[in-house]
Amino acid sequence: MSGADSPGALPVLLPPFGLGASLRRIGALVRRYMYLLRSSGIRLIELIYWPFLQMLTWGFLQKYLAGTTSPLVQAAGVLIGAVLLWDILFRSKIGFSTTFIEEMWSRNLGNLLTSPLRPFELVAALSAWSVIRLAVSMIPVACAAYFIFGFNLLDLGIALVAFFVLLVLTSWSLGLLSAGVILRYGLGAEELAWSLAFILLPLSCVYYPVSVLPDWLKPIALALPPTHVFEGMRSILLHGVFNVNELWWALGLNAIYLTVGYLAFRWFLQSARVNGTLLQLGE
């Protein structure tokens, strides 16, 4: 007779599995992050402050350049559109990474990962929360761009939904990679959470077309999903043409990078568990 069947033995309680149980755990973690945001007005202001400042800076530059003779800069909203779309990627990436780092700052990551919460549920909660943070920061800024500069992001039409999804997917792959590196090397590598997206900025052709890059850099730029998003945006705003091929390229590349990012995160997490460093992560 096994120990579990012997008289007086305590029953072995297994964590609930299934889609419903996973959704409850993900929802509980998202609610936790929501309570943290609600409890700090400074956090809420910070979410809006930086994208608003960016929009004002580039918006006034766009207004100044509109008086020149260049047809490129005269196209309404090219710079403002690029800024707003870039902020979608950057803010979603920061939302994912900073939430993960805050779990490490509070030394709560070990508690979460010794609970029934599974790694993919943690990733799903971080991803969902990054989109919520993104909405909180970008909706007021997009409205301000319309009232101050007359630029309506909705003019991109159905392409805006595709651009939004593709840039968010890219941000998640970057967030997974930076979270994995921080798990491996500790909080000393947290600078990667802020700088990784900026490494892509000059190669993603946010403010200029791929054609201005030297020939040896063009294949690298075209291997990045955001490049195709910003090329697609310029095609709509400058020529009124929705280039579906650019979106398919971005979607395929995102699928590759998301898979690699998640596998890297799982590998770094498993390595931290095996080495016993999960509860000792620090500088």
CSV table of C-alpha atoms in Angstrom, one decimal:
chain,number,residue,atom,x,y,z
A,1,MET,CA,0.0,0.0,0.0
A,2,SER,CA,1.4,3.4,-1.0
A,3,GLY,CA,2.0,6.2,1.5
A,4,ALA,CA,-0.8,8.1,-0.1
A,5,ASP,CA,-3.2,5.2,0.6
A,6,SER,CA,-2.1,4.6,4.2
A,7,PRO,CA,-4.3,5.7,7.0
A,8,GLY,CA,-3.7,9.2,8.1
A,9,ALA,CA,-1.7,10.1,5.1
A,10,LEU,CA,-2.2,13.6,3.7
A,11,PRO,CA,-3.6,13.8,0.2
A,12,VAL,CA,-1.2,15.0,-2.5
A,13,LEU,CA,-2.8,18.1,-4.1
A,14,LEU,CA,-1.8,18.7,-7.7
A,15,PRO,CA,-2.2,22.2,-9.2
A,16,PRO,CA,-5.3,22.5,-11.5
A,17,PHE,CA,-4.5,22.2,-15.2
A,18,GLY,CA,-6.5,23.1,-18.3
A,19,LEU,CA,-7.3,26.2,-20.2
A,20,GLY,CA,-9.6,27.6,-17.5
A,21,ALA,CA,-7.0,27.2,-14.7
A,22,SER,CA,-4.3,28.8,-16.9
A,23,LEU,CA,-6.5,31.8,-17.7
A,24,ARG,CA,-7.3,32.3,-14.0
A,25,ARG,CA,-3.6,32.3,-13.1
A,26,ILE,CA,-2.8,34.7,-16.0
A,27,GLY,CA,-5.7,36.9,-15.0
A,28,ALA,CA,-4.6,37.0,-11.3
A,29,LEU,CA,-1.1,38.1,-12.3
A,30,VAL,CA,-2.5,40.8,-14.6
A,31,ARG,CA,-4.7,42.1,-11.8
A,32,ARG,CA,-1.7,42.3,-9.6
A,33,TYR,CA,0.1,44.5,-12.0
A,34,MET,CA,-3.1,46.6,-12.4
A,35,TYR,CA,-3.3,47.2,-8.7
A,36,LEU,CA,0.4,48.3,-8.7
A,37,LEU,CA,-0.3,50.8,-11.4
A,38,ARG,CA,-3.5,52.1,-9.7
A,39,SER,CA,-1.6,52.6,-6.5
A,40,SER,CA,1.0,54.9,-8.0
A,41,GLY,CA,0.0,58.1,-9.9
A,42,ILE,CA,3.6,58.7,-10.8
A,43,ARG,CA,3.7,55.5,-12.8
A,44,LEU,CA,0.6,56.5,-14.7
A,45,ILE,CA,2.0,59.9,-15.6
A,46,GLU,CA,5.4,58.4,-16.7
A,47,LEU,CA,3.5,56.1,-19.1
A,48,ILE,CA,2.2,59.2,-21.0
A,49,TYR,CA,4.9,61.7,-20.4
A,50,TRP,CA,7.7,60.3,-22.6
A,51,PRO,CA,5.7,59.4,-25.7
A,52,PHE,CA,3.9,62.8,-25.5
A,53,LEU,CA,7.2,64.6,-25.4
A,54,GLN,CA,8.5,62.6,-28.4
A,55,MET,CA,5.4,63.4,-30.4
A,56,LEU,CA,5.6,67.1,-29.7
A,57,THR,CA,9.3,67.2,-30.6
A,58,TRP,CA,8.9,65.4,-33.9
A,59,GLY,CA,5.5,67.0,-34.6
A,60,PHE,CA,7.0,70.5,-34.5
A,61,LEU,CA,9.9,69.4,-36.7
A,62,GLN,CA,7.4,68.0,-39.2
A,63,LYS,CA,5.6,71.3,-39.1
A,64,TYR,CA,8.8,73.2,-39.8
A,65,LEU,CA,9.9,70.9,-42.6
A,66,ALA,CA,6.5,71.1,-44.3
A,67,GLY,CA,7.5,74.6,-45.4
A,68,THR,CA,10.4,73.3,-47.4
A,69,THR,CA,10.3,72.2,-51.1
A,70,SER,CA,11.0,68.5,-50.4
A,71,PRO,CA,8.0,66.4,-51.4
A,72,LEU,CA,9.0,63.8,-48.9
A,73,VAL,CA,8.8,66.0,-45.8
A,74,GLN,CA,5.7,67.8,-47.1
A,75,ALA,CA,3.7,64.5,-46.9
A,76,ALA,CA,1.5,65.0,-43.9
A,77,GLY,CA,2.3,63.0,-40.9
A,78,VAL,CA,5.3,60.9,-42.1
A,79,LEU,CA,7.4,61.8,-39.2
A,80,ILE,CA,4.6,61.8,-36.6
A,81,GLY,CA,3.4,58.5,-37.9
A,82,ALA,CA,6.8,57.0,-37.6
A,83,VAL,CA,7.2,58.3,-34.1
A,84,LEU,CA,3.8,56.9,-33.0
A,85,LEU,CA,4.5,53.5,-34.6
A,86,TRP,CA,8.0,53.3,-33.1
A,87,ASP,CA,6.5,54.1,-29.7
A,88,ILE,CA,4.1,51.2,-30.1
A,89,LEU,CA,7.1,48.8,-30.3
A,90,PHE,CA,9.2,50.6,-27.7
A,91,ARG,CA,6.5,51.0,-25.1
A,92,SER,CA,5.3,47.5,-25.5
A,93,LYS,CA,8.9,46.2,-25.1
A,94,ILE,CA,9.5,48.4,-22.0
A,95,GLY,CA,6.2,47.3,-20.5
A,96,PHE,CA,7.2,43.6,-20.9
A,97,SER,CA,10.7,44.1,-19.6
A,98,THR,CA,10.2,46.5,-16.7
A,99,THR,CA,7.4,44.4,-15.3
A,100,PHE,CA,9.7,41.3,-15.4
A,101,ILE,CA,12.5,43.3,-13.8
A,102,GLU,CA,10.2,44.6,-11.0
A,103,GLU,CA,9.5,41.0,-10.1
A,104,MET,CA,13.2,40.6,-9.6
A,105,TRP,CA,13.7,43.9,-7.8
A,106,SER,CA,11.0,42.8,-5.3
A,107,ARG,CA,12.6,39.3,-5.1
A,108,ASN,CA,9.2,37.9,-6.1
A,109,LEU,CA,10.2,35.9,-9.2
A,110,GLY,CA,11.2,32.9,-7.2
A,111,ASN,CA,7.9,32.9,-5.4
A,112,LEU,CA,6.0,33.0,-8.7
A,113,LEU,CA,8.0,30.2,-10.3
A,114,THR,CA,7.6,27.9,-7.2
A,115,SER,CA,3.8,28.4,-7.4
A,116,PRO,CA,1.6,26.5,-9.9
A,117,LEU,CA,2.2,29.3,-12.4
A,118,ARG,CA,3.9,27.9,-15.4
A,119,PRO,CA,6.5,29.7,-17.5
A,120,PHE,CA,4.2,30.2,-20.5
A,121,GLU,CA,1.6,31.6,-18.2
A,122,LEU,CA,4.1,34.1,-16.9
A,123,VAL,CA,5.0,35.1,-20.4
A,124,ALA,CA,1.3,35.4,-21.4
A,125,ALA,CA,0.6,37.7,-18.4
A,126,LEU,CA,3.6,39.9,-19.2
A,127,SER,CA,2.5,40.1,-22.8
A,128,ALA,CA,-1.1,41.0,-21.9
A,129,TRP,CA,0.1,43.6,-19.4
A,130,SER,CA,2.4,45.2,-22.0
A,131,VAL,CA,-0.5,45.7,-24.3
A,132,ILE,CA,-2.6,47.3,-21.5
A,133,ARG,CA,0.2,49.6,-20.6
A,134,LEU,CA,0.6,50.4,-24.3
A,135,ALA,CA,-3.0,51.4,-24.6
A,136,VAL,CA,-2.8,53.6,-21.5
A,137,SER,CA,0.2,55.5,-22.9
A,138,MET,CA,-0.5,55.7,-26.6
A,139,ILE,CA,-4.3,56.5,-26.8
A,140,PRO,CA,-3.9,59.9,-25.2
A,141,VAL,CA,-0.8,60.7,-27.3
A,142,ALA,CA,-2.5,59.7,-30.5
A,143,CYS,CA,-5.5,62.0,-29.6
A,144,ALA,CA,-3.0,64.8,-28.8
A,145,ALA,CA,-1.4,64.3,-32.2
A,146,TYR,CA,-4.8,64.8,-33.9
A,147,PHE,CA,-5.7,67.9,-32.0
A,148,ILE,CA,-2.3,69.6,-32.1
A,149,PHE,CA,-1.0,68.6,-35.5
A,150,GLY,CA,-4.1,67.3,-37.3
A,151,PHE,CA,-2.5,63.9,-37.8
A,152,ASN,CA,-5.1,61.1,-37.5
A,153,LEU,CA,-3.4,57.7,-37.0
A,154,LEU,CA,-6.7,56.1,-38.1
A,155,ASP,CA,-6.0,57.4,-41.6
A,156,LEU,CA,-3.8,54.3,-42.0
A,157,GLY,CA,-7.0,52.3,-42.0
A,158,ILE,CA,-7.1,48.6,-41.6
A,159,ALA,CA,-3.3,48.6,-42.0
A,160,LEU,CA,-3.0,50.2,-38.6
A,161,VAL,CA,-4.3,47.1,-36.9
A,162,ALA,CA,-1.8,45.0,-38.8
A,163,PHE,CA,1.1,47.4,-38.0
A,164,PHE,CA,0.0,47.4,-34.3
A,165,VAL,CA,0.0,43.6,-34.0
A,166,LEU,CA,3.3,43.2,-35.9
A,167,LEU,CA,5.1,45.7,-33.8
A,168,VAL,CA,3.8,44.3,-30.5
A,169,LEU,CA,4.9,40.8,-31.6
A,170,THR,CA,8.4,42.2,-32.3
A,171,SER,CA,8.4,43.8,-28.8
A,172,TRP,CA,7.5,40.5,-27.2
A,173,SER,CA,10.4,38.7,-28.9
A,174,LEU,CA,12.8,41.4,-27.7
A,175,GLY,CA,11.3,41.3,-24.2
A,176,LEU,CA,11.7,37.5,-24.0
A,177,LEU,CA,15.4,37.7,-25.1
A,178,SER,CA,16.2,40.5,-22.6
A,179,ALA,CA,14.4,38.7,-19.8
A,180,GLY,CA,16.3,35.5,-20.5
A,181,VAL,CA,19.7,37.3,-20.5
A,182,ILE,CA,18.8,39.0,-17.2
A,183,LEU,CA,17.9,35.5,-15.8
A,184,ARG,CA,21.3,34.3,-16.8
A,185,TYR,CA,23.5,37.2,-15.8
A,186,GLY,CA,21.4,38.9,-13.1
A,187,LEU,CA,20.3,42.5,-12.7
A,188,GLY,CA,23.7,43.7,-13.8
A,189,ALA,CA,22.3,43.1,-17.3
A,190,GLU,CA,19.1,45.0,-16.9
A,191,GLU,CA,20.4,47.8,-19.1
A,192,LEU,CA,19.6,45.5,-22.0
A,193,ALA,CA,15.9,46.0,-21.2
A,194,TRP,CA,16.2,49.7,-22.1
A,195,SER,CA,18.8,49.5,-24.9
A,196,LEU,CA,17.9,46.5,-26.9
A,197,ALA,CA,15.1,48.2,-28.9
A,198,PHE,CA,17.4,51.2,-29.6
A,199,ILE,CA,19.9,48.9,-31.2
A,200,LEU,CA,17.3,48.2,-33.8
A,201,LEU,CA,16.3,51.8,-34.3
A,202,PRO,CA,18.8,52.8,-37.0
A,203,LEU,CA,18.4,49.4,-38.8
A,204,SER,CA,14.6,49.4,-38.8
A,205,CYS,CA,14.4,52.5,-41.1
A,206,VAL,CA,11.9,54.3,-38.8
A,207,TYR,CA,12.5,57.8,-40.2
A,208,TYR,CA,14.0,57.0,-43.6
A,209,PRO,CA,13.6,54.3,-46.4
A,210,VAL,CA,15.8,51.3,-46.8
A,211,SER,CA,17.2,52.8,-50.0
A,212,VAL,CA,19.3,55.2,-48.0
A,213,LEU,CA,21.3,52.5,-46.3
A,214,PRO,CA,24.6,51.2,-47.7
A,215,ASP,CA,24.2,48.0,-49.8
A,216,TRP,CA,25.8,45.8,-47.1
A,217,LEU,CA,23.3,46.9,-44.5
A,218,LYS,CA,20.2,46.4,-46.5
A,219,PRO,CA,19.9,42.6,-46.0
A,220,ILE,CA,20.3,43.1,-42.3
A,221,ALA,CA,17.6,45.8,-42.2
A,222,LEU,CA,15.2,43.7,-44.4
A,223,ALA,CA,15.7,40.7,-41.9
A,224,LEU,CA,14.0,42.8,-39.2
A,225,PRO,CA,10.2,42.8,-39.0
A,226,PRO,CA,9.9,46.6,-38.0
A,227,THR,CA,11.6,47.6,-41.3
A,228,HIS,CA,8.7,46.1,-43.3
A,229,VAL,CA,6.2,47.8,-41.1
A,230,PHE,CA,7.7,51.3,-41.5
A,231,GLU,CA,8.2,50.7,-45.3
A,232,GLY,CA,4.5,49.8,-45.4
A,233,MET,CA,3.6,53.0,-43.5
A,234,ARG,CA,5.5,55.2,-45.9
A,235,SER,CA,3.9,53.5,-48.8
A,236,ILE,CA,0.5,54.4,-47.5
A,237,LEU,CA,1.2,58.0,-46.5
A,238,LEU,CA,3.4,58.9,-49.5
A,239,HIS,CA,1.8,56.9,-52.3
A,240,GLY,CA,-1.6,55.8,-51.0
A,241,VAL,CA,-0.6,52.1,-51.7
A,242,PHE,CA,-1.1,49.3,-49.1
A,243,ASN,CA,1.8,46.9,-49.7
A,244,VAL,CA,0.5,43.5,-48.4
A,245,ASN,CA,3.9,41.8,-49.2
A,246,GLU,CA,5.6,43.9,-46.5
A,247,LEU,CA,3.1,42.7,-43.9
A,248,TRP,CA,3.6,39.1,-44.9
A,249,TRP,CA,7.4,39.5,-44.6
A,250,ALA,CA,7.0,41.1,-41.2
A,251,LEU,CA,4.6,38.3,-40.0
A,252,GLY,CA,6.9,35.5,-41.1
A,253,LEU,CA,10.0,37.1,-39.5
A,254,ASN,CA,8.1,37.7,-36.3
A,255,ALA,CA,7.1,34.0,-36.1
A,256,ILE,CA,10.8,33.1,-36.3
A,257,TYR,CA,11.9,35.6,-33.7
A,258,LEU,CA,9.1,34.9,-31.3
A,259,THR,CA,9.9,31.2,-31.4
A,260,VAL,CA,13.6,31.8,-30.9
A,261,GLY,CA,12.9,34.3,-28.1
A,262,TYR,CA,10.6,31.9,-26.2
A,263,LEU,CA,13.0,29.0,-26.5
A,264,ALA,CA,15.9,31.2,-25.3
A,265,PHE,CA,13.8,32.4,-22.3
A,266,ARG,CA,12.9,28.8,-21.4
A,267,TRP,CA,16.5,27.7,-21.7
A,268,PHE,CA,17.8,30.5,-19.5
A,269,LEU,CA,15.1,29.9,-17.0
A,270,GLN,CA,15.8,26.2,-16.8
A,271,SER,CA,19.5,27.0,-16.5
A,272,ALA,CA,18.8,29.3,-13.5
A,273,ARG,CA,16.7,26.6,-11.8
A,274,VAL,CA,19.4,23.9,-12.3
A,275,ASN,CA,22.2,26.1,-11.1
A,276,GLY,CA,20.2,27.3,-8.1
A,277,THR,CA,20.5,30.9,-8.9
A,278,LEU,CA,16.8,31.7,-9.4
A,279,LEU,CA,16.5,32.9,-5.8
A,280,GLN,CA,19.9,34.6,-5.7
A,281,LEU,CA,19.6,36.9,-8.7
A,282,GLY,CA,21.2,40.2,-8.1
A,283,GLU,CA,23.8,42.6,-9.4
